[in-house]
PDB file of C-alpha atoms and ligand atoms in Angstrom:
ATOM      1  CA  MET A 688      -0.201  -0.202   0.049  1.00 60.00           C
ATOM      2  CA  SER A 689       1.738   3.309  -1.123  1.00 85.00           C
ATOM      3  CA  GLY A 690      -0.918   6.190  -1.327  1.00 96.00           C
ATOM      4  CA  ILE A 691      -1.836   8.484   1.306  1.00 98.00           C
ATOM      5  CA  PHE A 692      -5.228   8.113   3.414  1.00 98.00           C
ATOM      6  CA  ILE A 693      -6.346  11.308   5.247  1.00 98.00           C
ATOM      7  CA  SER A 694      -9.757  11.516   6.749  1.00 98.00           C
ATOM      8  CA  PHE A 695     -11.586  14.601   7.858  1.00 98.00           C
ATOM      9  CA  GLU A 696     -13.667  14.290  11.046  1.00 98.00           C
ATOM     10  CA  GLY A 697     -15.357  17.078  13.274  1.00 97.00           C
ATOM     11  CA  PRO A 698     -18.867  17.700  14.506  1.00 94.00           C
ATOM     12  CA  ASP A 699     -21.712  18.707  12.401  1.00 91.00           C
ATOM     13  CA  GLY A 700     -21.253  22.625  10.927  1.00 91.00           C
ATOM     14  CA  ALA A 701     -17.675  22.113  11.710  1.00 96.00           C
ATOM     15  CA  GLY A 702     -17.084  22.840   7.870  1.00 96.00           C
ATOM     16  CA  LYS A 703     -15.395  19.888   6.808  1.00 97.00           C
ATOM     17  CA  THR A 704     -17.137  19.568   3.480  1.00 96.00           C
ATOM     18  CA  THR A 705     -16.688  23.484   2.598  1.00 96.00           C
ATOM     19  CA  ALA A 706     -13.198  23.192   3.436  1.00 98.00           C
ATOM     20  CA  LEU A 707     -12.410  20.013   1.599  1.00 98.00           C
ATOM     21  CA  ASN A 708     -13.751  21.422  -1.949  1.00 98.00           C
ATOM     22  CA  ARG A 709     -10.796  23.894  -1.318  1.00 98.00           C
ATOM     23  CA  ILE A 710      -7.976  21.542   0.140  1.00 98.00           C
ATOM     24  CA  ALA A 711      -8.537  18.988  -2.962  1.00 98.00           C
ATOM     25  CA  PRO A 712      -7.334  21.418  -5.394  1.00 98.00           C
ATOM     26  CA  ALA A 713      -4.752  23.013  -2.878  1.00 98.00           C
ATOM     27  CA  LEU A 714      -3.134  19.809  -2.379  1.00 98.00           C
ATOM     28  CA  ASP A 715      -3.332  18.806  -5.988  1.00 97.00           C
ATOM     29  CA  ALA A 716      -1.353  21.692  -7.075  1.00 97.00           C
ATOM     30  CA  LEU A 717       1.405  20.830  -4.639  1.00 96.00           C
ATOM     31  CA  THR A 718       1.754  16.982  -5.730  1.00 96.00           C
ATOM     32  CA  SER A 719       2.347  14.790  -8.793  1.00 94.00           C
ATOM     33  CA  SER A 720       0.019  12.165  -7.145  1.00 95.00           C
ATOM     34  CA  GLU A 721      -3.636  12.104  -8.114  1.00 97.00           C
ATOM     35  CA  VAL A 722      -5.850  13.622  -5.381  1.00 98.00           C
ATOM     36  CA  VAL A 723      -9.111  11.593  -4.983  1.00 98.00           C
ATOM     37  CA  VAL A 724     -12.161  12.934  -2.538  1.00 98.00           C
ATOM     38  CA  SER A 725     -14.747  10.317  -1.125  1.00 97.00           C
ATOM     39  CA  ARG A 726     -17.224  10.705   1.655  1.00 95.00           C
ATOM     40  CA  GLU A 727     -19.085   8.627   4.293  1.00 94.00           C
ATOM     41  CA  PRO A 728     -21.644   7.253   4.766  1.00 88.00           C
ATOM     42  CA  GLY A 729     -21.387   6.187   1.158  1.00 88.00           C
ATOM     43  CA  GLY A 730     -19.037   6.484  -1.552  1.00 88.00           C
ATOM     44  CA  SER A 731     -19.638   3.671  -3.444  1.00 92.00           C
ATOM     45  CA  PRO A 732     -22.616   2.068  -4.905  1.00 94.00           C
ATOM     46  CA  ILE A 733     -23.569  -0.488  -2.531  1.00 95.00           C
ATOM     47  CA  ALA A 734     -22.402   2.002   0.313  1.00 94.00           C
ATOM     48  CA  GLU A 735     -24.436   4.851  -1.213  1.00 93.00           C
ATOM     49  CA  GLU A 736     -27.668   2.271  -0.676  1.00 94.00           C
ATOM     50  CA  ILE A 737     -26.679   1.446   2.867  1.00 93.00           C
ATOM     51  CA  ARG A 738     -26.572   5.251   3.349  1.00 89.00           C
ATOM     52  CA  LYS A 739     -30.334   5.711   2.031  1.00 89.00           C
ATOM     53  CA  ILE A 740     -31.311   2.931   4.506  1.00 89.00           C
ATOM     54  CA  ILE A 741     -30.001   4.774   7.386  1.00 86.00           C
ATOM     55  CA  LEU A 742     -31.236   8.203   5.986  1.00 82.00           C
ATOM     56  CA  ASP A 743     -34.507   6.721   5.046  1.00 80.00           C
ATOM     57  CA  ILE A 744     -35.797   5.930   8.714  1.00 60.00           C
ATOM     58  CA  HIS A 745     -34.585   8.980   9.689  1.00 59.00           C
ATOM     59  CA  GLY A 746     -37.115  10.361  12.274  1.00 57.00           C
ATOM     60  CA  THR A 747     -38.544   6.983  13.060  1.00 68.00           C
ATOM     61  CA  GLU A 748     -36.926   4.137  15.117  1.00 78.00           C
ATOM     62  CA  MET A 749     -34.128   2.535  14.324  1.00 86.00           C
ATOM     63  CA  ASP A 750     -32.240   0.709  16.797  1.00 90.00           C
ATOM     64  CA  ASP A 751     -28.888   2.266  17.664  1.00 92.00           C
ATOM     65  CA  ARG A 752     -26.910  -0.940  17.664  1.00 96.00           C
ATOM     66  CA  THR A 753     -28.453  -1.522  13.943  1.00 94.00           C
ATOM     67  CA  GLU A 754     -27.655   1.927  12.926  1.00 92.00           C
ATOM     68  CA  ALA A 755     -24.077   1.060  14.235  1.00 96.00           C
ATOM     69  CA  LEU A 756     -23.824  -2.057  12.397  1.00 97.00           C
ATOM     70  CA  LEU A 757     -25.081  -0.241   9.050  1.00 96.00           C
ATOM     71  CA  TYR A 758     -22.469   2.538   9.492  1.00 96.00           C
ATOM     72  CA  ALA A 759     -19.503  -0.118   9.965  1.00 98.00           C
ATOM     73  CA  ALA A 760     -20.935  -1.801   6.885  1.00 97.00           C
ATOM     74  CA  ALA A 761     -21.140   0.955   4.589  1.00 97.00           C
ATOM     75  CA  ARG A 762     -17.828   1.738   5.882  1.00 98.00           C
ATOM     76  CA  ARG A 763     -16.327  -1.956   4.950  1.00 98.00           C
ATOM     77  CA  GLN A 764     -17.952  -1.571   1.215  1.00 97.00           C
ATOM     78  CA  HIS A 765     -16.358   1.725   0.884  1.00 97.00           C
ATOM     79  CA  LEU A 766     -12.887   0.658   2.197  1.00 98.00           C
ATOM     80  CA  VAL A 767     -12.997  -2.108  -0.475  1.00 98.00           C
ATOM     81  CA  ASP A 768     -14.469  -0.554  -3.350  1.00 97.00           C
ATOM     82  CA  VAL A 769     -12.609   2.947  -3.153  1.00 97.00           C
ATOM     83  CA  ILE A 770     -10.160   3.532  -0.736  1.00 98.00           C
ATOM     84  CA  LEU A 771      -7.921   0.350  -0.910  1.00 98.00           C
ATOM     85  CA  PRO A 772      -7.863   0.541  -4.910  1.00 97.00           C
ATOM     86  CA  THR A 773      -7.154   4.473  -4.640  1.00 98.00           C
ATOM     87  CA  LEU A 774      -4.024   3.760  -2.121  1.00 98.00           C
ATOM     88  CA  GLU A 775      -3.310   0.656  -3.971  1.00 97.00           C
ATOM     89  CA  ALA A 776      -2.771   3.067  -7.479  1.00 97.00           C
ATOM     90  CA  ASN A 777      -0.385   5.497  -5.330  1.00 97.00           C
ATOM     91  CA  LYS A 778      -2.967   7.746  -4.930  1.00 98.00           C
ATOM     92  CA  ILE A 779      -3.907  10.277  -2.105  1.00 98.00           C
ATOM     93  CA  LEU A 780      -7.418   9.457  -0.681  1.00 98.00           C
ATOM     94  CA  LEU A 781      -9.232  12.223   1.366  1.00 98.00           C
ATOM     95  CA  SER A 782     -12.177  10.888   3.172  1.00 98.00           C
ATOM     96  CA  ASP A 783     -14.970  13.410   4.362  1.00 98.00           C
ATOM     97  CA  ARG A 784     -15.400  11.224   7.810  1.00 97.00           C
ATOM     98  CA  PHE A 785     -14.362   7.836   8.722  1.00 98.00           C
ATOM     99  CA  VAL A 786     -14.534   5.530  11.692  1.00 98.00           C
ATOM    100  CA  ASP A 787     -14.048   8.090  14.265  1.00 98.00           C
ATOM    101  CA  SER A 788     -17.370   9.523  13.214  1.00 97.00           C
ATOM    102  CA  SER A 789     -18.743   6.172  14.425  1.00 97.00           C
ATOM    103  CA  ILE A 790     -16.970   6.298  17.760  1.00 98.00           C
ATOM    104  CA  ALA A 791     -17.710   9.961  18.532  1.00 97.00           C
ATOM    105  CA  TYR A 792     -21.580   9.806  16.956  1.00 95.00           C
ATOM    106  CA  GLN A 793     -22.592   6.068  17.817  1.00 95.00           C
ATOM    107  CA  GLY A 794     -20.224   5.632  20.723  1.00 97.00           C
ATOM    108  CA  GLY A 795     -20.497   8.572  22.654  1.00 97.00           C
ATOM    109  CA  GLY A 796     -23.479  10.354  21.024  1.00 95.00           C
ATOM    110  CA  ARG A 797     -25.932   7.484  21.227  1.00 94.00           C
ATOM    111  CA  GLU A 798     -23.898   6.322  24.104  1.00 96.00           C
ATOM    112  CA  ILE A 799     -23.514   2.832  22.887  1.00 97.00           C
ATOM    113  CA  GLY A 800     -20.038   2.915  24.411  1.00 98.00           C
ATOM    114  CA  THR A 801     -16.664   3.632  22.550  1.00 98.00           C
ATOM    115  CA  ARG A 802     -15.107   0.158  23.015  1.00 98.00           C
ATOM    116  CA  GLU A 803     -18.099  -1.665  21.672  1.00 98.00           C
ATOM    117  CA  VAL A 804     -18.334   1.001  18.399  1.00 98.00           C
ATOM    118  CA  LYS A 805     -14.762   0.615  18.110  1.00 98.00           C
ATOM    119  CA  ASP A 806     -15.281  -3.259  18.207  1.00 98.00           C
ATOM    120  CA  ILE A 807     -17.329  -3.712  15.014  1.00 98.00           C
ATOM    121  CA  ASN A 808     -15.244  -0.882  13.410  1.00 98.00           C
ATOM    122  CA  ASP A 809     -12.044  -2.949  13.969  1.00 98.00           C
ATOM    123  CA  PHE A 810     -13.781  -5.859  12.162  1.00 98.00           C
ATOM    124  CA  ALA A 811     -14.834  -3.473   9.236  1.00 98.00           C
ATOM    125  CA  ILE A 812     -11.812  -1.848   8.600  1.00 98.00           C
ATOM    126  CA  ASP A 813      -9.447  -4.682   9.230  1.00 97.00           C
ATOM    127  CA  GLY A 814      -6.606  -2.486  10.230  1.00 97.00           C
ATOM    128  CA  HIS A 815      -6.749   0.337   7.811  1.00 98.00           C
ATOM    129  CA  LEU A 816      -6.827   3.355   9.659  1.00 98.00           C
ATOM    130  CA  PRO A 817      -5.737   6.709   8.125  1.00 98.00           C
ATOM    131  CA  ASP A 818      -2.788   7.858   7.741  1.00 98.00           C
ATOM    132  CA  LEU A 819      -3.444  11.104   9.148  1.00 98.00           C
ATOM    133  CA  THR A 820      -7.054  12.471  10.540  1.00 99.00           C
ATOM    134  CA  ILE A 821      -7.642  16.250  10.457  1.00 99.00           C
ATOM    135  CA  TYR A 822     -10.013  17.014  13.176  1.00 98.00           C
ATOM    136  CA  PHE A 823     -12.088  20.189  12.541  1.00 98.00           C
ATOM    137  CA  ASP A 824     -12.512  21.462  16.265  1.00 98.00           C
ATOM    138  CA  ILE A 825     -15.688  23.656  17.020  1.00 97.00           C
ATOM    139  CA  THR A 826     -18.357  23.642  19.907  1.00 96.00           C
ATOM    140  CA  PRO A 827     -21.718  22.356  19.197  1.00 93.00           C
ATOM    141  CA  GLU A 828     -23.340  25.574  19.852  1.00 92.00           C
ATOM    142  CA  VAL A 829     -21.266  27.320  16.979  1.00 94.00           C
ATOM    143  CA  GLY A 830     -21.643  24.140  14.660  1.00 91.00           C
ATOM    144  CA  LEU A 831     -25.275  23.793  15.379  1.00 88.00           C
ATOM    145  CA  ALA A 832     -25.727  27.547  14.910  1.00 88.00           C
ATOM    146  CA  ARG A 833     -24.317  27.454  11.469  1.00 88.00           C
ATOM    147  CA  ILE A 834     -26.986  24.730  10.639  1.00 83.00           C
ATOM    148  CA  ARG A 835     -29.865  26.157  12.365  1.00 79.00           C
ATOM    149  CA  SER A 836     -28.885  30.005  11.495  1.00 71.00           C
ATOM    150  CA  ASP A 837     -32.474  30.731  11.063  1.00 50.00           C
ATOM    151  CA  HIS A 838     -34.081  29.250  14.479  1.00 54.00           C
ATOM    152  CA  GLN A 839     -31.545  29.521  16.929  1.00 51.00           C
ATOM    153  CA  GLU A 840     -33.172  31.401  19.923  1.00 51.00           C
ATOM    154  CA  ALA A 841     -36.140  29.309  20.655  1.00 52.00           C
ATOM    155  CA  MET A 842     -34.497  25.930  21.869  1.00 50.00           C
ATOM    156  CA  ASP A 843     -37.538  23.711  22.300  1.00 54.00           C
ATOM    157  CA  ARG A 844     -37.096  20.092  24.034  1.00 54.00           C
ATOM    158  CA  LEU A 845     -35.980  18.134  21.358  1.00 54.00           C
ATOM    159  CA  GLU A 846     -33.353  20.624  20.044  1.00 56.00           C
ATOM    160  CA  LYS A 847     -32.223  20.769  23.792  1.00 61.00           C
ATOM    161  CA  ALA A 848     -31.775  17.033  23.697  1.00 63.00           C
ATOM    162  CA  SER A 849     -30.130  17.321  20.282  1.00 86.00           C
ATOM    163  CA  LEU A 850     -27.402  19.711  21.880  1.00 88.00           C
ATOM    164  CA  ASP A 851     -26.603  17.242  24.841  1.00 91.00           C
ATOM    165  CA  PHE A 852     -26.425  14.421  22.060  1.00 93.00           C
ATOM    166  CA  HIS A 853     -23.652  16.867  20.098  1.00 94.00           C
ATOM    167  CA  LYS A 854     -22.075  17.547  23.559  1.00 96.00           C
ATOM    168  CA  ARG A 855     -21.323  13.883  23.489  1.00 97.00           C
ATOM    169  CA  VAL A 856     -20.208  13.537  20.087  1.00 96.00           C
ATOM    170  CA  HIS A 857     -17.823  16.636  20.696  1.00 97.00           C
ATOM    171  CA  ASP A 858     -16.566  15.270  24.087  1.00 98.00           C
ATOM    172  CA  THR A 859     -15.870  11.886  22.206  1.00 98.00           C
ATOM    173  CA  TYR A 860     -13.996  13.667  19.477  1.00 98.00           C
ATOM    174  CA  LEU A 861     -11.993  15.377  21.832  1.00 98.00           C
ATOM    175  CA  GLN A 862     -10.914  12.251  23.789  1.00 98.00           C
ATOM    176  CA  LEU A 863      -9.963  10.452  20.340  1.00 98.00           C
ATOM    177  CA  VAL A 864      -7.753  13.550  19.604  1.00 98.00           C
ATOM    178  CA  LYS A 865      -6.166  12.904  23.253  1.00 98.00           C
ATOM    179  CA  ASP A 866      -5.774   9.165  22.661  1.00 98.00           C
ATOM    180  CA  ASN A 867      -4.310   9.357  19.250  1.00 98.00           C
ATOM    181  CA  PRO A 868      -1.889  12.121  19.132  1.00 98.00           C
ATOM    182  CA  GLN A 869       0.018  10.399  16.212  1.00 97.00           C
ATOM    183  CA  ARG A 870      -2.695  10.117  13.930  1.00 98.00           C
ATOM    184  CA  ILE A 871      -4.986  12.881  14.821  1.00 98.00           C
ATOM    185  CA  VAL A 872      -4.255  16.742  14.235  1.00 98.00           C
ATOM    186  CA  SER A 873      -6.521  19.128  15.832  1.00 98.00           C
ATOM    187  CA  ILE A 874      -7.341  22.222  14.031  1.00 98.00           C
ATOM    188  CA  ASN A 875      -9.319  25.275  14.954  1.00 98.00           C
ATOM    189  CA  ALA A 876     -12.808  25.250  13.075  1.00 98.00           C
ATOM    190  CA  ASP A 877     -14.024  28.353  14.262  1.00 98.00           C
ATOM    191  CA  GLN A 878     -12.245  31.033  12.135  1.00 98.00           C
ATOM    192  CA  ALA A 879     -12.746  32.232   8.553  1.00 98.00           C
ATOM    193  CA  PRO A 880     -12.930  29.223   5.895  1.00 97.00           C
ATOM    194  CA  GLU A 881      -9.719  30.429   4.209  1.00 98.00           C
ATOM    195  CA  LEU A 882      -7.812  30.137   7.757  1.00 98.00           C
ATOM    196  CA  VAL A 883      -9.356  26.758   8.354  1.00 98.00           C
ATOM    197  CA  VAL A 884      -8.224  25.576   4.946  1.00 98.00           C
ATOM    198  CA  LYS A 885      -4.689  27.015   5.431  1.00 98.00           C
ATOM    199  CA  ASP A 886      -4.546  25.030   8.746  1.00 98.00           C
ATOM    200  CA  ALA A 887      -5.605  22.030   7.215  1.00 98.00           C
ATOM    201  CA  VAL A 888      -3.064  22.170   4.030  1.00 98.00           C
ATOM    202  CA  ASP A 889      -0.353  23.120   6.411  1.00 98.00           C
ATOM    203  CA  ALA A 890      -0.861  20.469   8.590  1.00 98.00           C
ATOM    204  CA  ILE A 891      -1.108  17.761   5.629  1.00 98.00           C
ATOM    205  CA  ILE A 892       2.084  19.478   4.163  1.00 97.00           C
ATOM    206  CA  LYS A 893       4.153  19.127   7.334  1.00 97.00           C
ATOM    207  CA  ARG A 894       3.099  15.370   7.903  1.00 97.00           C
ATOM    208  CA  PHE A 895       4.177  14.398   4.319  1.00 97.00           C
ATOM    209  CA  PRO A 896       6.760  17.029   3.000  1.00 96.00           C
ATOM    210  CA  ASP A 897       8.097  14.542   0.416  1.00 94.00           C
ATOM    211  CA  VAL A 898       4.692  14.377  -1.080  1.00 95.00           C
ATOM    212  CA  PHE A 899       3.651  17.891  -1.223  1.00 94.00           C
ATOM    213  CA  ASN A 900       6.712  19.361  -2.599  1.00 87.00           C
ATOM    214  CA  GLY A 901       5.944  21.521  -5.015  1.00 79.00           C
ATOM    215  CA  GLY A 902       4.096  19.437  -7.871  1.00 67.00           C
ATOM    216  CA  LYS A 903       3.241  18.806 -11.145  1.00 60.00           C
TER     217      LYS A 903
HETATM  218  N1  ATP B1224     -15.159  28.716   8.506  1.00 58.54           N
HETATM  219  C1  ATP B1224     -16.517  28.845   8.962  1.00 58.54           C
HETATM  220  N2  ATP B1224     -16.917  30.138   9.000  1.00 58.54           N
HETATM  221  C2  ATP B1224     -18.460  30.246   9.041  1.00 58.54           C
HETATM  222  N3  ATP B1224     -19.104  29.521   8.416  1.00 58.54           N
HETATM  223  C3  ATP B1224     -18.885  28.293   7.805  1.00 58.54           C
HETATM  224  C4  ATP B1224     -17.548  27.852   7.951  1.00 58.54           C
HETATM  225  N4  ATP B1224     -17.181  26.893   6.795  1.00 58.54           N
HETATM  226  C5  ATP B1224     -18.387  26.327   6.783  1.00 58.54           C
HETATM  227  N5  ATP B1224     -19.352  27.360   7.209  1.00 58.54           N
HETATM  228  C6  ATP B1224     -20.761  27.013   6.913  1.00 58.54           C
HETATM  229  O1  ATP B1224     -21.526  26.277   7.838  1.00 58.54           O
HETATM  230  C7  ATP B1224     -22.342  25.331   7.459  1.00 58.54           C
HETATM  231  C8  ATP B1224     -21.843  23.934   7.615  1.00 58.54           C
HETATM  232  O2  ATP B1224     -20.351  23.580   6.706  1.00 58.54           O
HETATM  233  P1  ATP B1224     -20.418  22.228   6.297  1.00 58.54           P
HETATM  234  O3  ATP B1224     -21.715  21.465   5.441  1.00 58.54           O
HETATM  235  O4  ATP B1224     -19.304  22.498   5.440  1.00 58.54           O
HETATM  236  O5  ATP B1224     -20.109  21.560   7.527  1.00 58.54           O
HETATM  237  P2  ATP B1224     -19.604  19.865   8.061  1.00 58.54           P
HETATM  238  O6  ATP B1224     -18.811  19.795   8.818  1.00 58.54           O
HETATM  239  O7  ATP B1224     -19.172  19.396   6.468  1.00 58.54           O
HETATM  240  O8  ATP B1224     -21.160  19.382   8.299  1.00 58.54           O
HETATM  241  P3  ATP B1224     -21.916  17.793   8.288  1.00 58.54           P
HETATM  242  O9  ATP B1224     -20.761  17.014   9.392  1.00 58.54           O
HETATM  243  O10 ATP B1224     -23.311  18.244   8.780  1.00 58.54           O
HETATM  244  O11 ATP B1224     -21.674  17.559   6.945  1.00 58.54           O
HETATM  245  C9  ATP B1224     -22.569  25.566   5.877  1.00 58.54           C
HETATM  246  O12 ATP B1224     -23.432  26.668   5.792  1.00 58.54           O
HETATM  247  C10 ATP B1224     -21.053  26.389   5.731  1.00 58.54           C
HETATM  248  O13 ATP B1224     -21.275  27.659   4.705  1.00 58.54           O
HETATM  249 MG1   MG B1225     -20.395  17.757   5.484  1.00 58.54          MG
END
């Protein structure tokens, strides 16, 4: 395996997808390797079908462990269909979310337990962790405010419950950062978009100076 696998993580509204749209071309200009962008859940035809199941029954009763297993199943298929072939072809794979999302959302947010969710994901990813993870740090309040910018002021009971959920997600992410200092680099996502992009690109160049060395 000779490519580079980089995942992008962080709470809802952290700006991952927005930043990735600019990080990918910035990296592409600095390397002779091809840069491929993918996302989870989904990223390949079967994984996108599993994504639809997860999203279809959104708002109704899906068992928390069923949800965790479906995310892990979608991840397995994405890995086999897209990530591993891309790395085998010596390319650079940027994934909008990966295994840390399951640990933070299902393990922490849904309170299944980080150990339990890590175990089923270890089975799914079979040792293929990212070479580097960029964690976009933002408080749940700021992240949610970006998403719900129309109706922040009146927090009803459900929104409050959802804020507690997002606080657990954030806390679990911070624990993952602490526990994986070699793999995960935390950047401040609560700043202007161009600064977020710069911090992410700088962190990636710093980690792989021989790959992003000026380019084509
Ligand atoms: N640095 C930033 N400052 C202010 N607003 C931002 C910033 N980055 C993104 N946004 C805005 O915040 C909202 C959420 O951004 P985005 O969809 O990129 O987040 P995300 O991390 O991909 O969220 P999700 O996990 O829900 O996919 C968008 O409306 C986007 O325009
Ligand atoms: Mg996104």
